[in-house]
mmCIF file of C-alpha atoms in Angstrom:
data_model
loop_
_atom_site.group_PDB
_atom_site.id
_atom_site.type_symbol
_atom_site.label_atom_id
_atom_site.label_comp_id
_atom_site.label_asym_id
_atom_site.label_seq_id
_atom_site.Cartn_x
_atom_site.Cartn_y
_atom_site.Cartn_z
ATOM 1 C CA MET A 2 -0.046 0.007 0.052
ATOM 2 C CA THR A 3 1.452 3.440 -0.950
ATOM 3 C CA LYS A 4 1.888 6.064 1.638
ATOM 4 C CA PRO A 5 -0.809 8.478 0.072
ATOM 5 C CA THR A 6 -3.222 5.584 0.368
ATOM 6 C CA THR A 7 -2.211 4.970 3.896
ATOM 7 C CA ASP A 8 -2.671 8.488 4.858
ATOM 8 C CA ALA A 9 -6.082 8.524 3.339
ATOM 9 C CA ALA A 10 -7.031 5.372 5.242
ATOM 10 C CA LEU A 11 -5.879 7.052 8.551
ATOM 11 C CA GLU A 12 -7.770 10.143 7.844
ATOM 12 C CA ARG A 13 -11.031 7.947 7.371
ATOM 13 C CA VAL A 14 -10.398 6.339 10.642
ATOM 14 C CA ARG A 15 -9.895 9.756 12.295
ATOM 15 C CA ALA A 16 -13.053 11.066 10.739
ATOM 16 C CA ARG A 17 -15.023 7.941 11.969
ATOM 17 C CA ILE A 18 -13.646 8.402 15.413
ATOM 18 C CA GLU A 19 -14.897 12.064 15.515
ATOM 19 C CA GLN A 20 -18.351 11.084 14.323
ATOM 20 C CA CYS A 21 -19.045 8.176 16.741
ATOM 21 C CA ASP A 22 -19.938 8.250 20.325
ATOM 22 C CA ALA A 23 -18.697 4.777 21.226
ATOM 23 C CA LEU A 24 -15.209 3.891 19.881
ATOM 24 C CA PRO A 25 -15.288 0.976 17.549
ATOM 25 C CA THR A 26 -12.832 -1.845 18.366
ATOM 26 C CA LEU A 27 -9.446 -1.647 16.934
ATOM 27 C CA SER A 28 -10.193 -4.741 14.603
ATOM 28 C CA GLU A 29 -13.238 -2.762 13.357
ATOM 29 C CA LEU A 30 -11.343 0.258 12.603
ATOM 30 C CA ALA A 31 -8.540 -1.740 10.918
ATOM 31 C CA ALA A 32 -11.025 -3.440 8.716
ATOM 32 C CA ALA A 33 -12.543 -0.109 7.616
ATOM 33 C CA ALA A 34 -8.927 1.093 6.945
ATOM 34 C CA GLY A 35 -7.835 -1.954 5.023
ATOM 35 C CA LEU A 36 -4.887 -2.322 7.353
ATOM 36 C CA SER A 37 -3.859 -4.760 10.112
ATOM 37 C CA ALA A 38 -4.812 -3.740 13.553
ATOM 38 C CA THR A 39 -0.974 -3.650 14.529
ATOM 39 C CA HIS A 40 -0.134 -1.435 11.591
ATOM 40 C CA LEU A 41 -3.174 0.959 12.145
ATOM 41 C CA GLN A 42 -2.135 1.299 15.698
ATOM 42 C CA ARG A 43 1.480 2.296 14.868
ATOM 43 C CA ALA A 44 0.596 4.400 11.858
ATOM 44 C CA PHE A 45 -2.184 6.215 13.732
ATOM 45 C CA ARG A 46 0.088 7.091 16.638
ATOM 46 C CA ARG A 47 2.923 8.195 14.193
ATOM 47 C CA ARG A 48 0.553 10.674 12.405
ATOM 48 C CA TYR A 49 -1.557 11.935 15.184
ATOM 49 C CA GLY A 50 0.654 11.467 18.203
ATOM 50 C CA VAL A 51 -1.813 9.245 20.128
ATOM 51 C CA SER A 52 -3.624 5.924 19.673
ATOM 52 C CA PRO A 53 -7.083 5.689 18.355
ATOM 53 C CA ALA A 54 -8.417 5.145 21.826
ATOM 54 C CA GLU A 55 -6.436 8.135 23.327
ATOM 55 C CA TYR A 56 -7.763 10.290 20.413
ATOM 56 C CA HIS A 57 -11.236 9.381 21.107
ATOM 57 C CA ARG A 58 -10.822 9.967 24.807
ATOM 58 C CA ALA A 59 -9.288 13.252 24.341
ATOM 59 C CA ARG A 60 -12.056 14.373 21.929
ATOM 60 C CA ARG A 61 -14.678 13.559 24.406
ATOM 61 C CA PHE A 62 -12.893 15.410 27.223
ATOM 62 C CA ASN A 63 -12.718 18.402 24.920
ATOM 63 C CA GLN A 64 -16.519 18.230 24.352
ATOM 64 C CA LEU A 65 -16.999 17.887 28.143
ATOM 65 C CA ARG A 66 -14.684 20.822 28.905
ATOM 66 C CA GLN A 67 -16.720 23.014 26.474
ATOM 67 C CA SER A 68 -20.055 21.943 27.859
ATOM 68 C CA LEU A 69 -18.750 22.671 31.398
ATOM 69 C CA ARG A 70 -17.529 26.014 30.566
ATOM 70 C CA HIS A 71 -20.873 26.980 28.988
ATOM 71 C CA GLY A 72 -22.719 25.985 32.244
ATOM 72 C CA SER A 73 -24.128 22.602 31.515
ATOM 73 C CA ALA A 74 -24.983 20.403 34.543
ATOM 74 C CA VAL A 75 -22.119 17.887 35.186
ATOM 75 C CA THR A 76 -24.363 14.872 34.604
ATOM 76 C CA GLU A 77 -25.787 16.239 31.397
ATOM 77 C CA ALA A 78 -22.307 17.244 30.172
ATOM 78 C CA VAL A 79 -20.786 13.789 31.043
ATOM 79 C CA TYR A 80 -23.546 11.974 28.839
ATOM 80 C CA ASP A 81 -23.584 14.475 26.123
ATOM 81 C CA ALA A 82 -19.908 13.944 25.680
ATOM 82 C CA GLY A 83 -20.486 10.206 25.127
ATOM 83 C CA PHE A 84 -19.314 8.991 28.476
ATOM 84 C CA GLY A 85 -21.285 5.949 29.536
ATOM 85 C CA SER A 86 -20.901 6.717 33.259
ATOM 86 C CA ALA A 87 -19.584 9.538 35.398
ATOM 87 C CA SER A 88 -16.979 7.093 36.910
ATOM 88 C CA ARG A 89 -15.192 6.852 33.729
ATOM 89 C CA VAL A 90 -14.822 10.641 33.600
ATOM 90 C CA TYR A 91 -13.387 10.943 37.160
ATOM 91 C CA GLU A 92 -10.883 8.271 36.448
ATOM 92 C CA HIS A 93 -9.035 10.740 34.022
ATOM 93 C CA SER A 94 -10.391 14.074 35.142
ATOM 94 C CA ASP A 95 -7.309 14.984 37.190
ATOM 95 C CA ARG A 96 -4.983 14.493 34.156
ATOM 96 C CA LEU A 97 -7.184 15.928 31.513
ATOM 97 C CA LEU A 98 -9.157 18.647 33.261
ATOM 98 C CA GLY A 99 -6.705 19.457 36.184
ATOM 99 C CA MET A 100 -9.696 18.817 38.776
ATOM 100 C CA THR A 101 -12.945 17.224 39.214
ATOM 101 C CA PRO A 102 -15.691 18.052 36.382
ATOM 102 C CA ALA A 103 -17.736 19.793 39.139
ATOM 103 C CA SER A 104 -14.882 22.055 40.229
ATOM 104 C CA TYR A 105 -13.906 22.725 36.640
ATOM 105 C CA ARG A 106 -17.548 23.724 35.705
ATOM 106 C CA ALA A 107 -17.554 26.033 38.711
ATOM 107 C CA GLY A 108 -14.502 27.868 37.566
ATOM 108 C CA GLY A 109 -12.118 25.980 40.034
ATOM 109 C CA ALA A 110 -14.483 26.158 42.945
ATOM 110 C CA GLY A 111 -12.945 24.141 45.707
ATOM 111 C CA ALA A 112 -9.503 24.202 44.445
ATOM 112 C CA SER A 113 -6.795 26.088 46.315
ATOM 113 C CA ILE A 114 -4.238 28.050 44.287
ATOM 114 C CA ARG A 115 -1.157 29.699 45.798
ATOM 115 C CA TYR A 116 0.788 32.006 43.722
ATOM 116 C CA THR A 117 3.622 34.536 43.825
ATOM 117 C CA ILE A 118 4.846 37.375 41.429
ATOM 118 C CA THR A 119 8.406 38.557 40.957
ATOM 119 C CA ALA A 120 10.274 40.978 38.814
ATOM 120 C CA THR A 121 12.524 39.648 36.056
ATOM 121 C CA PRO A 122 14.386 41.132 33.109
ATOM 122 C CA LEU A 123 11.497 39.881 30.979
ATOM 123 C CA GLY A 124 8.773 41.659 33.004
ATOM 124 C CA GLN A 125 6.758 40.332 35.963
ATOM 125 C CA LEU A 126 6.678 36.546 36.421
ATOM 126 C CA LEU A 127 3.693 34.815 38.024
ATOM 127 C CA VAL A 128 4.057 31.251 39.327
ATOM 128 C CA ALA A 129 1.048 29.354 40.722
ATOM 129 C CA ALA A 130 0.448 25.949 42.115
ATOM 130 C CA THR A 131 -2.377 23.815 43.357
ATOM 131 C CA THR A 132 -1.888 21.217 46.211
ATOM 132 C CA ARG A 133 -1.139 18.784 43.355
ATOM 133 C CA GLY A 134 1.580 20.677 41.547
ATOM 134 C CA LEU A 135 2.604 23.604 39.295
ATOM 135 C CA CYS A 136 -0.572 24.989 37.344
ATOM 136 C CA ALA A 137 0.612 28.330 35.797
ATOM 137 C CA VAL A 138 3.764 30.259 34.959
ATOM 138 C CA SER A 139 3.093 33.594 33.122
ATOM 139 C CA LEU A 140 4.876 36.673 32.096
ATOM 140 C CA GLY A 141 3.263 40.123 31.946
ATOM 141 C CA GLU A 142 3.681 43.900 32.291
ATOM 142 C CA SER A 143 2.178 44.082 35.729
ATOM 143 C CA ASP A 144 1.015 42.182 38.718
ATOM 144 C CA ALA A 145 -2.617 43.270 38.243
ATOM 145 C CA ALA A 146 -2.569 41.848 34.552
ATOM 146 C CA LEU A 147 -1.184 38.664 35.709
ATOM 147 C CA GLU A 148 -3.564 38.227 38.479
ATOM 148 C CA ALA A 149 -6.463 38.953 36.159
ATOM 149 C CA LEU A 150 -5.353 36.156 33.723
ATOM 150 C CA LEU A 151 -5.103 33.739 36.721
ATOM 151 C CA ALA A 152 -8.586 34.675 37.826
ATOM 152 C CA GLN A 153 -10.011 34.386 34.362
ATOM 153 C CA GLU A 154 -8.787 30.746 34.198
ATOM 154 C CA PHE A 155 -9.958 29.767 37.748
ATOM 155 C CA PRO A 156 -12.436 32.554 38.669
ATOM 156 C CA HIS A 157 -13.923 30.785 41.579
ATOM 157 C CA ALA A 158 -10.734 28.902 43.021
ATOM 158 C CA GLU A 159 -9.408 30.080 46.302
ATOM 159 C CA ARG A 160 -6.377 32.077 45.130
ATOM 160 C CA GLU A 161 -3.816 33.184 47.755
ATOM 161 C CA ARG A 162 -0.823 35.281 47.166
ATOM 162 C CA VAL A 163 2.312 34.301 49.173
ATOM 163 C CA ASP A 164 5.527 36.269 49.573
ATOM 164 C CA ALA A 165 8.873 34.745 48.200
ATOM 165 C CA GLY A 166 10.309 32.386 50.797
ATOM 166 C CA ARG A 167 6.990 31.065 52.102
ATOM 167 C CA GLU A 168 6.145 28.538 49.440
ATOM 168 C CA GLU A 169 8.681 25.839 48.544
ATOM 169 C CA TRP A 170 7.294 24.892 45.151
ATOM 170 C CA LEU A 171 6.838 28.471 43.972
ATOM 171 C CA ASP A 172 10.259 29.369 45.151
ATOM 172 C CA ALA A 173 11.853 26.319 43.400
ATOM 173 C CA VAL A 174 10.269 27.282 40.080
ATOM 174 C CA ILE A 175 11.461 30.928 40.193
ATOM 175 C CA ALA A 176 14.970 29.609 41.293
ATOM 176 C CA ARG A 177 15.275 27.146 38.412
ATOM 177 C CA ILE A 178 14.132 29.715 35.805
ATOM 178 C CA ALA A 179 16.647 32.365 37.271
ATOM 179 C CA HIS A 180 19.300 29.724 37.020
ATOM 180 C CA GLU A 181 18.576 28.604 33.554
ATOM 181 C CA LEU A 182 18.267 32.049 32.099
ATOM 182 C CA GLY A 183 21.500 33.334 33.737
ATOM 183 C CA TRP A 184 19.909 35.598 36.188
ATOM 184 C CA SER A 185 21.220 33.769 39.196
ATOM 185 C CA GLU A 186 24.270 31.467 39.771
ATOM 186 C CA ALA A 187 22.539 29.540 42.607
ATOM 187 C CA GLU A 188 22.044 25.959 41.931
ATOM 188 C CA ALA A 189 18.688 25.070 40.140
ATOM 189 C CA PRO A 190 16.348 23.045 42.368
ATOM 190 C CA THR A 191 14.143 20.149 41.241
ATOM 191 C CA LEU A 192 10.841 21.214 39.659
ATOM 192 C CA PRO A 193 7.630 20.365 41.600
ATOM 193 C CA PRO A 194 5.040 18.107 39.974
ATOM 194 C CA ILE A 195 2.778 19.585 37.220
ATOM 195 C CA ASP A 196 -0.961 19.999 37.516
ATOM 196 C CA VAL A 197 -2.076 21.189 34.114
ATOM 197 C CA ALA A 198 -5.020 19.916 32.015
ATOM 198 C CA ALA A 199 -3.778 18.401 28.774
ATOM 199 C CA THR A 200 -4.379 15.739 26.229
ATOM 200 C CA ALA A 201 -1.899 12.938 25.519
ATOM 201 C CA PHE A 202 -0.870 14.700 22.267
ATOM 202 C CA GLN A 203 -0.256 18.001 24.056
ATOM 203 C CA TRP A 204 1.932 16.356 26.708
ATOM 204 C CA ARG A 205 3.942 14.684 23.857
ATOM 205 C CA VAL A 206 4.602 18.014 22.170
ATOM 206 C CA TRP A 207 5.420 19.727 25.366
ATOM 207 C CA GLN A 208 7.857 17.012 26.248
ATOM 208 C CA ALA A 209 9.515 17.453 22.855
ATOM 209 C CA LEU A 210 9.919 21.169 23.537
ATOM 210 C CA THR A 211 11.833 20.519 26.660
ATOM 211 C CA ARG A 212 14.443 18.604 24.379
ATOM 212 C CA ILE A 213 15.228 21.663 22.283
ATOM 213 C CA PRO A 214 18.630 22.906 23.465
ATOM 214 C CA GLU A 215 18.814 26.496 24.879
ATOM 215 C CA GLY A 216 19.728 28.970 22.176
ATOM 216 C CA SER A 217 18.221 26.643 19.506
ATOM 217 C CA THR A 218 14.847 26.859 17.696
ATOM 218 C CA ARG A 219 12.770 24.559 15.584
ATOM 219 C CA SER A 220 10.011 25.293 13.111
ATOM 220 C CA TYR A 221 6.496 23.822 13.554
ATOM 221 C CA GLY A 222 7.247 21.560 10.668
ATOM 222 C CA GLU A 223 10.722 20.481 11.974
ATOM 223 C CA LEU A 224 9.192 19.535 15.377
ATOM 224 C CA ALA A 225 6.439 17.617 13.634
ATOM 225 C CA SER A 226 8.959 15.626 11.690
ATOM 226 C CA GLU A 227 11.130 15.006 14.687
ATOM 227 C CA LEU A 228 7.955 13.454 16.374
ATOM 228 C CA GLY A 229 7.274 11.415 13.252
ATOM 229 C CA MET A 230 4.216 13.336 12.345
ATOM 230 C CA PRO A 231 5.260 15.554 9.303
ATOM 231 C CA LYS A 232 1.621 16.562 8.578
ATOM 232 C CA ALA A 233 0.911 17.710 12.242
ATOM 233 C CA ALA A 234 2.524 21.094 12.170
ATOM 234 C CA ARG A 235 -0.765 22.907 12.592
ATOM 235 C CA ALA A 236 -1.817 20.560 15.593
ATOM 236 C CA ILE A 237 1.634 21.139 17.107
ATOM 237 C CA GLY A 238 1.074 24.916 16.805
ATOM 238 C CA GLN A 239 -2.184 24.555 18.732
ATOM 239 C CA ALA A 240 -0.413 22.426 21.415
ATOM 240 C CA CYS A 241 2.124 25.151 21.827
ATOM 241 C CA GLY A 242 -0.710 27.908 21.972
ATOM 242 C CA SER A 243 -2.280 25.963 24.782
ATOM 243 C CA ASN A 244 0.813 25.890 26.940
ATOM 244 C CA ARG A 245 0.367 27.688 30.263
ATOM 245 C CA LEU A 246 3.828 27.130 31.575
ATOM 246 C CA ALA A 247 5.974 29.915 30.262
ATOM 247 C CA LEU A 248 9.737 29.085 30.210
ATOM 248 C CA ILE A 249 9.207 25.766 31.937
ATOM 249 C CA VAL A 250 7.718 24.313 28.610
ATOM 250 C CA PRO A 251 9.841 26.388 26.202
ATOM 251 C CA CYS A 252 7.393 27.038 23.368
ATOM 252 C CA HIS A 253 9.314 30.303 22.745
ATOM 253 C CA ARG A 254 11.777 27.951 20.985
ATOM 254 C CA VAL A 255 9.316 27.230 18.119
ATOM 255 C CA VAL A 256 9.416 29.643 15.189
ATOM 256 C CA ARG A 257 7.865 29.918 11.759
ATOM 257 C CA GLU A 258 8.996 28.052 8.798
ATOM 258 C CA ASP A 259 10.875 31.155 7.469
ATOM 259 C CA GLY A 260 12.749 31.571 10.765
ATOM 260 C CA SER A 261 10.741 34.576 11.868
ATOM 261 C CA PRO A 262 9.571 34.475 15.486
ATOM 262 C CA GLY A 263 5.814 34.082 14.899
ATOM 263 C CA GLY A 264 3.424 34.726 17.965
ATOM 264 C CA TRP A 265 3.832 33.932 21.581
ATOM 265 C CA ARG A 266 1.248 34.024 24.351
ATOM 266 C CA TRP A 267 3.387 36.269 26.399
ATOM 267 C CA GLY A 268 4.360 38.702 23.657
ATOM 268 C CA VAL A 269 6.518 38.518 20.488
ATOM 269 C CA GLU A 270 8.993 41.138 21.647
ATOM 270 C CA ARG A 271 9.520 39.269 24.803
ATOM 271 C CA LYS A 272 10.052 36.122 22.857
ATOM 272 C CA VAL A 273 12.723 37.719 20.721
ATOM 273 C CA GLN A 274 14.463 39.084 23.825
ATOM 274 C CA LEU A 275 14.331 35.689 25.421
ATOM 275 C CA LEU A 276 15.794 33.869 22.405
ATOM 276 C CA ALA A 277 18.502 36.481 22.085
ATOM 277 C CA ARG A 278 19.455 36.012 25.818
ATOM 278 C CA GLU A 279 19.623 32.262 25.357
ATOM 279 C CA ARG A 280 21.746 32.440 22.290
ATOM 280 C CA ALA A 281 24.081 34.895 24.013
ATOM 281 C CA ALA A 282 24.347 32.560 27.048
ATOM 282 C CA ALA A 283 25.167 29.538 24.702
ATOM 283 C CA LEU A 284 28.032 31.573 22.858
ATOM 284 C CA PRO A 285 30.668 31.283 25.693
ATOM 285 C CA ARG A 286 30.337 27.467 25.860
ATOM 286 C CA ASP A 287 30.723 27.198 22.123
ATOM 287 C CA ALA A 288 33.678 29.416 22.098
ATOM 288 C CA SER A 289 35.431 27.700 24.841
ATOM 289 C CA ARG A 290 35.270 24.433 23.019
ATOM 290 C CA ALA A 291 36.737 26.126 19.755
ATOM 291 C CA PRO A 292 40.280 26.730 20.874
ATOM 292 C CA ARG A 293 40.642 23.215 22.201
ATOM 293 C CA ALA A 294 39.283 21.782 18.910
ATOM 294 C CA ALA A 295 41.735 23.901 16.932
ATOM 295 C CA SER A 296 44.656 22.765 19.220
ATOM 296 C CA ARG A 297 43.647 19.138 18.647
ATOM 297 C CA ALA A 298 43.589 19.740 14.830
ATOM 298 C CA ARG A 299 47.064 21.356 14.809
ATOM 299 C CA GLY A 300 48.434 18.518 17.041
#
């Protein structure tokens, strides 16, 4: 079977998953695609970044999220999204919603968020965490603007601002960012757990972003190819756009195909400044290796 034919078969499978409430078995999907079940599973993951079952679950959770945001009752939203029971939703809600459906619908009601804001060379930096882990890292012009963004995402959560030195997780994130961007020579501490709603595909993209070296960039197309999904550049762009952890998940290292910076949630000018800072920081290390390499060549 030629690659174009395989691509068309995979697209038929994806479209069928989009249209059905109950996911067909892998064998049924494979028969419809004219592929073996094993080949379908591998090819689908290579193209879309997730298995057919993960794609179906993420699609339903997206529907659930939209219904909850529009004020639907939890039970109604659960069944409208195609879940057979609420228990299946609660099995995955922490990972895909960041909290229980009832709390998400209520704008974070019942969630406790502690945050701090500090000044950096890139502007004000907000770091926030729930009791389960890091939930937001944002850059902005003012404390008020950053607090408004946090309130917009979790309008009914209990939000408490704490001073530096009073919250171990928040301080650890700030210290690590300061170390990695050359603002501090203090040792970088270990990052806390992450508590952010995301699909399996988004997690895969975000993990790939963390592997881009400091001072380097990738285009959306290059990143898609590295992930084995050359036609997923647009989806990768959407995953980058949904990132809420500035600097921790370095989506600023993704640029347009022509090398121009493109957009960034926290400001294009800030993105350009950040990339320039990273490149400058990488130069001394490269330069220090050059004399040794030249000496070896002469020897």
